[in-house]
Short mmCIF file of N, CA, C and O in Angstrom, two decimals:
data_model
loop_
_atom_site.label_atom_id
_atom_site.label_comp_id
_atom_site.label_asym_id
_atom_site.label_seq_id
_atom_site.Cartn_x
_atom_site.Cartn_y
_atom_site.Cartn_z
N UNK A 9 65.40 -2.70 3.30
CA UNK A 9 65.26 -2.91 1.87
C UNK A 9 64.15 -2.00 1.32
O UNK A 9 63.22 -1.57 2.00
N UNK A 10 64.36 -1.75 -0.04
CA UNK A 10 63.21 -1.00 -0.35
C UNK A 10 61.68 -1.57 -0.80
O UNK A 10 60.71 -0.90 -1.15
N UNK A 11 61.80 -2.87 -0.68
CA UNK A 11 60.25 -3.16 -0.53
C UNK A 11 59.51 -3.03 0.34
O UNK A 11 58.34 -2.65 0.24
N UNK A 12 60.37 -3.46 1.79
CA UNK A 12 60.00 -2.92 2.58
C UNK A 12 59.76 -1.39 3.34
O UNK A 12 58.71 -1.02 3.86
N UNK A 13 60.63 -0.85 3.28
CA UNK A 13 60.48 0.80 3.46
C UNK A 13 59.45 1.46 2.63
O UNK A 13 59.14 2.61 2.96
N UNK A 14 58.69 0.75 1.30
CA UNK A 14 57.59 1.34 0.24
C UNK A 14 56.52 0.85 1.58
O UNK A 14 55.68 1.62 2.05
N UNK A 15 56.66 -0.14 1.93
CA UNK A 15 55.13 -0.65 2.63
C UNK A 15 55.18 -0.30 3.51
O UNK A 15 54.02 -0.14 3.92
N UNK A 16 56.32 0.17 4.69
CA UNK A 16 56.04 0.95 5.76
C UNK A 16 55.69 2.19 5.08
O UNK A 16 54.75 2.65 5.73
N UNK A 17 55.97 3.00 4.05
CA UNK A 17 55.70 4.13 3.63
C UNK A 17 53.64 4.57 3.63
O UNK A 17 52.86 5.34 4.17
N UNK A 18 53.67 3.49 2.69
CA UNK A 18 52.57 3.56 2.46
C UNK A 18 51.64 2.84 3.24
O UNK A 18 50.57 2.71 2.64
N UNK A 19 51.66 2.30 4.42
CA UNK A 19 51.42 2.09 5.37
C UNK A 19 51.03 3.12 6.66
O UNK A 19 50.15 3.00 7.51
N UNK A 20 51.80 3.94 6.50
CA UNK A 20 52.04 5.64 7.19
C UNK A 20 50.97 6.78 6.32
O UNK A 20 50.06 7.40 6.86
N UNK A 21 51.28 6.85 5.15
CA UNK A 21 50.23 7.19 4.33
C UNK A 21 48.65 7.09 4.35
O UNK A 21 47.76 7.92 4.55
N UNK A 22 48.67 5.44 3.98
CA UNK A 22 47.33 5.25 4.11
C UNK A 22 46.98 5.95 5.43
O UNK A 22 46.26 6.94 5.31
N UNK A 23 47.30 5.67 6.48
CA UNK A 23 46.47 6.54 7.95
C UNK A 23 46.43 7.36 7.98
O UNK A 23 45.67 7.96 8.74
N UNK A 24 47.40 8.01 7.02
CA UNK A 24 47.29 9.88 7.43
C UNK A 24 45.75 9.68 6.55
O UNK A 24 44.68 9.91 7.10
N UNK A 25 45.83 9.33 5.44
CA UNK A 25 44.43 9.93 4.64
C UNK A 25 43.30 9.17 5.68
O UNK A 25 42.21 9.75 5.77
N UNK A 26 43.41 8.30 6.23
CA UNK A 26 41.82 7.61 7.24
C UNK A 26 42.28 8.85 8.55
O UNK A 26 41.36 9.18 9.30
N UNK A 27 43.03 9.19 8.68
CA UNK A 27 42.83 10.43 9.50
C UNK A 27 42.21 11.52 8.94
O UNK A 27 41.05 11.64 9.33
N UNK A 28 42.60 12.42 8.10
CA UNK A 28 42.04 13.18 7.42
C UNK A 28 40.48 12.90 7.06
O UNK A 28 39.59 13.62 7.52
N UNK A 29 40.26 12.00 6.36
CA UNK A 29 38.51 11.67 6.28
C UNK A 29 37.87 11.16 7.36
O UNK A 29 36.73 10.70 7.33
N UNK A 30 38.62 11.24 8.38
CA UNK A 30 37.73 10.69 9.34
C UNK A 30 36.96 12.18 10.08
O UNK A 30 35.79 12.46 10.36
N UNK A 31 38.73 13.19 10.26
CA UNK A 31 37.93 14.64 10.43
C UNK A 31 37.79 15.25 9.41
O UNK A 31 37.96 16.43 9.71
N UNK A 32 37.55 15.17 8.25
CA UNK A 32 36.84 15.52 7.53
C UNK A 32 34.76 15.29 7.44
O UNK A 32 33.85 15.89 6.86
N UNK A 33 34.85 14.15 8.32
CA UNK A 33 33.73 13.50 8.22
C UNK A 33 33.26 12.77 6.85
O UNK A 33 32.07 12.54 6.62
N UNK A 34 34.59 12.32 5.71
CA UNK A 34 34.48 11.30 5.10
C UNK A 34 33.76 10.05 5.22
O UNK A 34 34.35 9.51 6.16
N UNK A 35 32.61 9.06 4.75
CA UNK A 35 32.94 7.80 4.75
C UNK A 35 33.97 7.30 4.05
O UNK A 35 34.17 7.93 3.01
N UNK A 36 34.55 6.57 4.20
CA UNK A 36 35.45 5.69 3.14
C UNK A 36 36.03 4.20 3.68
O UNK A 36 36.05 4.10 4.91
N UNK A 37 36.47 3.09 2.97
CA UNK A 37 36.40 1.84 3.27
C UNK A 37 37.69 1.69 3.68
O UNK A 37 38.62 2.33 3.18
N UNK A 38 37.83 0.74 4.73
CA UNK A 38 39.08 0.25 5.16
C UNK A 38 39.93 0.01 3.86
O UNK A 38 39.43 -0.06 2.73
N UNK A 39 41.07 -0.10 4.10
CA UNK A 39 41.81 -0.87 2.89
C UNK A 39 43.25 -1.02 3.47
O UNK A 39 43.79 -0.27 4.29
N UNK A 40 43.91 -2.45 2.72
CA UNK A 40 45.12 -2.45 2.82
C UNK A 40 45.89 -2.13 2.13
O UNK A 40 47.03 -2.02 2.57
N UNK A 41 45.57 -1.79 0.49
CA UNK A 41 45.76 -2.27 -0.55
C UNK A 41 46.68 -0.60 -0.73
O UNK A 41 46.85 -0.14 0.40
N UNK A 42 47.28 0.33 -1.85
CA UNK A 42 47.21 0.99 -1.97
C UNK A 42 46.59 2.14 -2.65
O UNK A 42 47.15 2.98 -3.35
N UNK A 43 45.06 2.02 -2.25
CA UNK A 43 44.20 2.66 -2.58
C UNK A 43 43.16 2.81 -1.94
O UNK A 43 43.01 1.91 -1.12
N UNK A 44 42.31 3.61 -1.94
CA UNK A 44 41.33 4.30 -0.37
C UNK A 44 40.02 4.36 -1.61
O UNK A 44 40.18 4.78 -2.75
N UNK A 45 38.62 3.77 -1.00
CA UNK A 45 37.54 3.78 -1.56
C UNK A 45 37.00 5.27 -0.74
O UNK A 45 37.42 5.28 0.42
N UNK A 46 36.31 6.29 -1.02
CA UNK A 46 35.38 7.22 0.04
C UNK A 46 34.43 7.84 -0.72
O UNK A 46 34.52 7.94 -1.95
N UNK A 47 33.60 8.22 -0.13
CA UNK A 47 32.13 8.51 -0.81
C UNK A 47 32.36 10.21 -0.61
O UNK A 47 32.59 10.58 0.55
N UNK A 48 32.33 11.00 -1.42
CA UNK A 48 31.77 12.43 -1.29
C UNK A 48 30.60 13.29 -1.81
O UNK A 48 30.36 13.16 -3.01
N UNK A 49 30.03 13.91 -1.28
CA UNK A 49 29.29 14.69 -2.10
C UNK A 49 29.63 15.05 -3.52
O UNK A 49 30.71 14.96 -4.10
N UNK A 50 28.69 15.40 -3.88
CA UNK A 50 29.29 16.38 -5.17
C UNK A 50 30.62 15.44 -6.03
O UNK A 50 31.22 15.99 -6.96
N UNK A 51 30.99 13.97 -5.61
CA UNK A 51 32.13 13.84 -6.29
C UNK A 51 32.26 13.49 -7.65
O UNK A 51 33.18 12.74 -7.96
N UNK A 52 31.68 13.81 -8.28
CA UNK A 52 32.38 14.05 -9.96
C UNK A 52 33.17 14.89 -10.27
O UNK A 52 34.28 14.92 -10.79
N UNK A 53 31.74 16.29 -9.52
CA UNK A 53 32.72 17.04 -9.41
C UNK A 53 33.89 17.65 -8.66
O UNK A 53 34.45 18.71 -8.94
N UNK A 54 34.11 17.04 -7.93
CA UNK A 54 35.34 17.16 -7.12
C UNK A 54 36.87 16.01 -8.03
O UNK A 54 38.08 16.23 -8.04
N UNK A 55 35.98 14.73 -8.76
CA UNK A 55 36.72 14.24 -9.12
C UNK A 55 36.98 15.61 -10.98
O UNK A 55 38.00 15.75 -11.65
N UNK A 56 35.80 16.18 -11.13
CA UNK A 56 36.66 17.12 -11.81
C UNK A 56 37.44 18.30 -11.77
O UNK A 56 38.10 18.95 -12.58
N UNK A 57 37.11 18.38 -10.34
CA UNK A 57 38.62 19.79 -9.99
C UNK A 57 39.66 19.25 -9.78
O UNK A 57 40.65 19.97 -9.75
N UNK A 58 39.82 17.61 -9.55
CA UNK A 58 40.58 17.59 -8.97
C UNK A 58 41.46 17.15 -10.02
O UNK A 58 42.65 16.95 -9.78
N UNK A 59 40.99 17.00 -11.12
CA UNK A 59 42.04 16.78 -12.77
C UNK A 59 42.53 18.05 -13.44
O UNK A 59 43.46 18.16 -14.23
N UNK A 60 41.62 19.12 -12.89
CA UNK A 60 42.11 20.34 -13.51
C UNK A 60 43.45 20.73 -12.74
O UNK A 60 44.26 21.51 -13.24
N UNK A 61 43.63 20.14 -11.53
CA UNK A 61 44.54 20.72 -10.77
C UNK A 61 45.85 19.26 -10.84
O UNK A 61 46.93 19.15 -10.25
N UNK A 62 45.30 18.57 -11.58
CA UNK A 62 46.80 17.03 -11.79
C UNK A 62 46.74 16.26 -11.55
O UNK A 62 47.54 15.38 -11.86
N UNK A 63 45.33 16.05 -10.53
CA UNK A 63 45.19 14.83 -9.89
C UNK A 63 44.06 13.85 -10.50
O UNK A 63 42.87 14.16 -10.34
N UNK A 64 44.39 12.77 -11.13
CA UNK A 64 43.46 11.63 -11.46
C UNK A 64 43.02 11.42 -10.56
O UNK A 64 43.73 11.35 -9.56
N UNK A 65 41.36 11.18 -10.45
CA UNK A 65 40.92 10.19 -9.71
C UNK A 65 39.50 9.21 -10.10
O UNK A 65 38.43 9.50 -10.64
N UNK A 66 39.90 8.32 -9.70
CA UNK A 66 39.26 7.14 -10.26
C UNK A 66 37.43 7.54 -9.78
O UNK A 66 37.15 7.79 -8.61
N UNK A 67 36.34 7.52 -10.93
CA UNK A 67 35.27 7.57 -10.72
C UNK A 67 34.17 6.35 -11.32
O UNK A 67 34.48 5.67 -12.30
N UNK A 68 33.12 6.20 -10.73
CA UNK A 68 32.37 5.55 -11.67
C UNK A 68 32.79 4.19 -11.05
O UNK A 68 32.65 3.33 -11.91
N UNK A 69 33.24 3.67 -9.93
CA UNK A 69 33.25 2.42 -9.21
C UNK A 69 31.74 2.33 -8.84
O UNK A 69 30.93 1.81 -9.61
N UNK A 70 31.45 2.77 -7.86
CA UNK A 70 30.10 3.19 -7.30
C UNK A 70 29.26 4.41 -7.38
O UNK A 70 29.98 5.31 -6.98
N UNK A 71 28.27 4.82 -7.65
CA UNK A 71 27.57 6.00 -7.31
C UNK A 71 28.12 6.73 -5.96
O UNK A 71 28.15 6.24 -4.83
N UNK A 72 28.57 8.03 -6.38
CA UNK A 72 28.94 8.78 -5.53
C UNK A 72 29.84 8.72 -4.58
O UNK A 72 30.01 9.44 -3.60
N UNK A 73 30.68 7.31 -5.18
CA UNK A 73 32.20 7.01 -4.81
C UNK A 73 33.69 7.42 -5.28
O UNK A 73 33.71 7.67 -6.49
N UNK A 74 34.40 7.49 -4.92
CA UNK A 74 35.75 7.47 -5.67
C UNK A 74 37.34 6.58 -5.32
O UNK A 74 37.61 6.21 -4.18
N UNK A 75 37.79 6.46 -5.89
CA UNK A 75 38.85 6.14 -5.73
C UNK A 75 40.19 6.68 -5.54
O UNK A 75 40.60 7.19 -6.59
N UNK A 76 41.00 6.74 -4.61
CA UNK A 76 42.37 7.88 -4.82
C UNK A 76 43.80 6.82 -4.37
O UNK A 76 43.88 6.07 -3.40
N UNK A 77 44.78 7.07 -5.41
CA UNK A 77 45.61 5.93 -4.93
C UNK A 77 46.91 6.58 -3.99
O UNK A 77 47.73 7.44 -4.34
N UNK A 78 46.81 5.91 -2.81
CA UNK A 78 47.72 6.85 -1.84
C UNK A 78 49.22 6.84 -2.61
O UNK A 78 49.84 5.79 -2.76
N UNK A 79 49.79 8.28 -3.13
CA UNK A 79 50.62 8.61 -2.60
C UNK A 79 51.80 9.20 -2.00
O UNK A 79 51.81 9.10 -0.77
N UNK A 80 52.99 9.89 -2.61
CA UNK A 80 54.05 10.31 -1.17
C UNK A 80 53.30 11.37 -0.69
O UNK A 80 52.44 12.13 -1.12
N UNK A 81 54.11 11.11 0.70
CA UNK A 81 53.77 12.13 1.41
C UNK A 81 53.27 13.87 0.79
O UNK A 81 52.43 14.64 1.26
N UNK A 82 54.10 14.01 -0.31
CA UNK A 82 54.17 15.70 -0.57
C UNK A 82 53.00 15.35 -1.27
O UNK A 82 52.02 16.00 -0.90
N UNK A 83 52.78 14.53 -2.17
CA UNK A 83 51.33 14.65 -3.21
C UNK A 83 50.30 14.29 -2.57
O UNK A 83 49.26 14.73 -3.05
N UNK A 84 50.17 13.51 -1.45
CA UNK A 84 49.10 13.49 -0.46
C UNK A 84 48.73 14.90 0.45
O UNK A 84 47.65 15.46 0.65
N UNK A 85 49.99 15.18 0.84
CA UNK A 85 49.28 16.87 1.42
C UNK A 85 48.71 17.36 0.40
O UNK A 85 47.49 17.43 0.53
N UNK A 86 49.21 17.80 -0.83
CA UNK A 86 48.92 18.47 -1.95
C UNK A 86 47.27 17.94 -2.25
O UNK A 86 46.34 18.73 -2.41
N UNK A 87 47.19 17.09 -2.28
CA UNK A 87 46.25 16.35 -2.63
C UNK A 87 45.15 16.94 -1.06
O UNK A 87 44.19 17.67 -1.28
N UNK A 88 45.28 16.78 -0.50
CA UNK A 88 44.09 17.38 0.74
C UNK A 88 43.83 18.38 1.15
O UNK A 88 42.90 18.49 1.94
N UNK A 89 44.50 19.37 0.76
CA UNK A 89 44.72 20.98 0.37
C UNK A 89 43.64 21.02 -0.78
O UNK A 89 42.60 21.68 -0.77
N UNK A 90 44.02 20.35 -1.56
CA UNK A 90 42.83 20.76 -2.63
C UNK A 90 41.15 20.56 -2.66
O UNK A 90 40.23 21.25 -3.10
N UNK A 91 41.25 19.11 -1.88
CA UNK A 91 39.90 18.53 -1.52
C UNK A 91 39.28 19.68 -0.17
O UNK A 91 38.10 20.04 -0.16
N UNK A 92 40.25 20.09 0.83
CA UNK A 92 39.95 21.43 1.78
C UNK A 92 39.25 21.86 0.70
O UNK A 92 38.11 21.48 0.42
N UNK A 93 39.95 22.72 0.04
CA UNK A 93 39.23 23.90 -0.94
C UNK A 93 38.29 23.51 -1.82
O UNK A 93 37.83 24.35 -2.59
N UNK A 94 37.91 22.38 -1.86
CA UNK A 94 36.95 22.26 -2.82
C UNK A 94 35.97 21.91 -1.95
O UNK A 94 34.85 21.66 -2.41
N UNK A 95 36.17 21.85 -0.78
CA UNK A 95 34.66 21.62 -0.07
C UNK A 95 34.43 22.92 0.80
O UNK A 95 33.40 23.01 1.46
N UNK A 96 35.40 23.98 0.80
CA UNK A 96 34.94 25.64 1.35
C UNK A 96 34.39 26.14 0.23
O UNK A 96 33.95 27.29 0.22
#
């Protein structure tokens, strides 16, 4: 069913991104939910490249936190490609 196939989806998802920040050397908070808490440097501004380039992301939860809501697969690569380049 497709409620289910969304939550295995995003289930698969969420880990790819706790993979990624983990070698990234991200902090960021467990979650089940579909959405990932992680702390970055510099992230305002990262949360402002990362609007110039399409991507909302939620700021202003915590100091020097953000919010990113997992998801498909293609906008999540897309999405970590950009955060790469914004931290070279």
């Amino acid at each position: 069913s497709f409620p289910t196939r969304r939550s295995s989806d995003l289930a698969t998802e969420r880990a790819k991104w706790m993979a990624f920040f983990d070698d990234q050397g991200v902090t960021y908070d467990q979650s089940g939910a579909n959405f990932i808490f992680f702390k970055y440097p510099n992230a305002t501004q990262l949360a402002d490249y990362l609007v110039h380039h399409g991507y909302l992301i939620r700021t202003g939860l915590r100091p020097g936190w953000l919010r990113l809501t997992v998801g498909t697969a293609s906008d999540n690569q897309q999405l970590q490609q950009l955060i790469r380049e914004f931290k070279a």
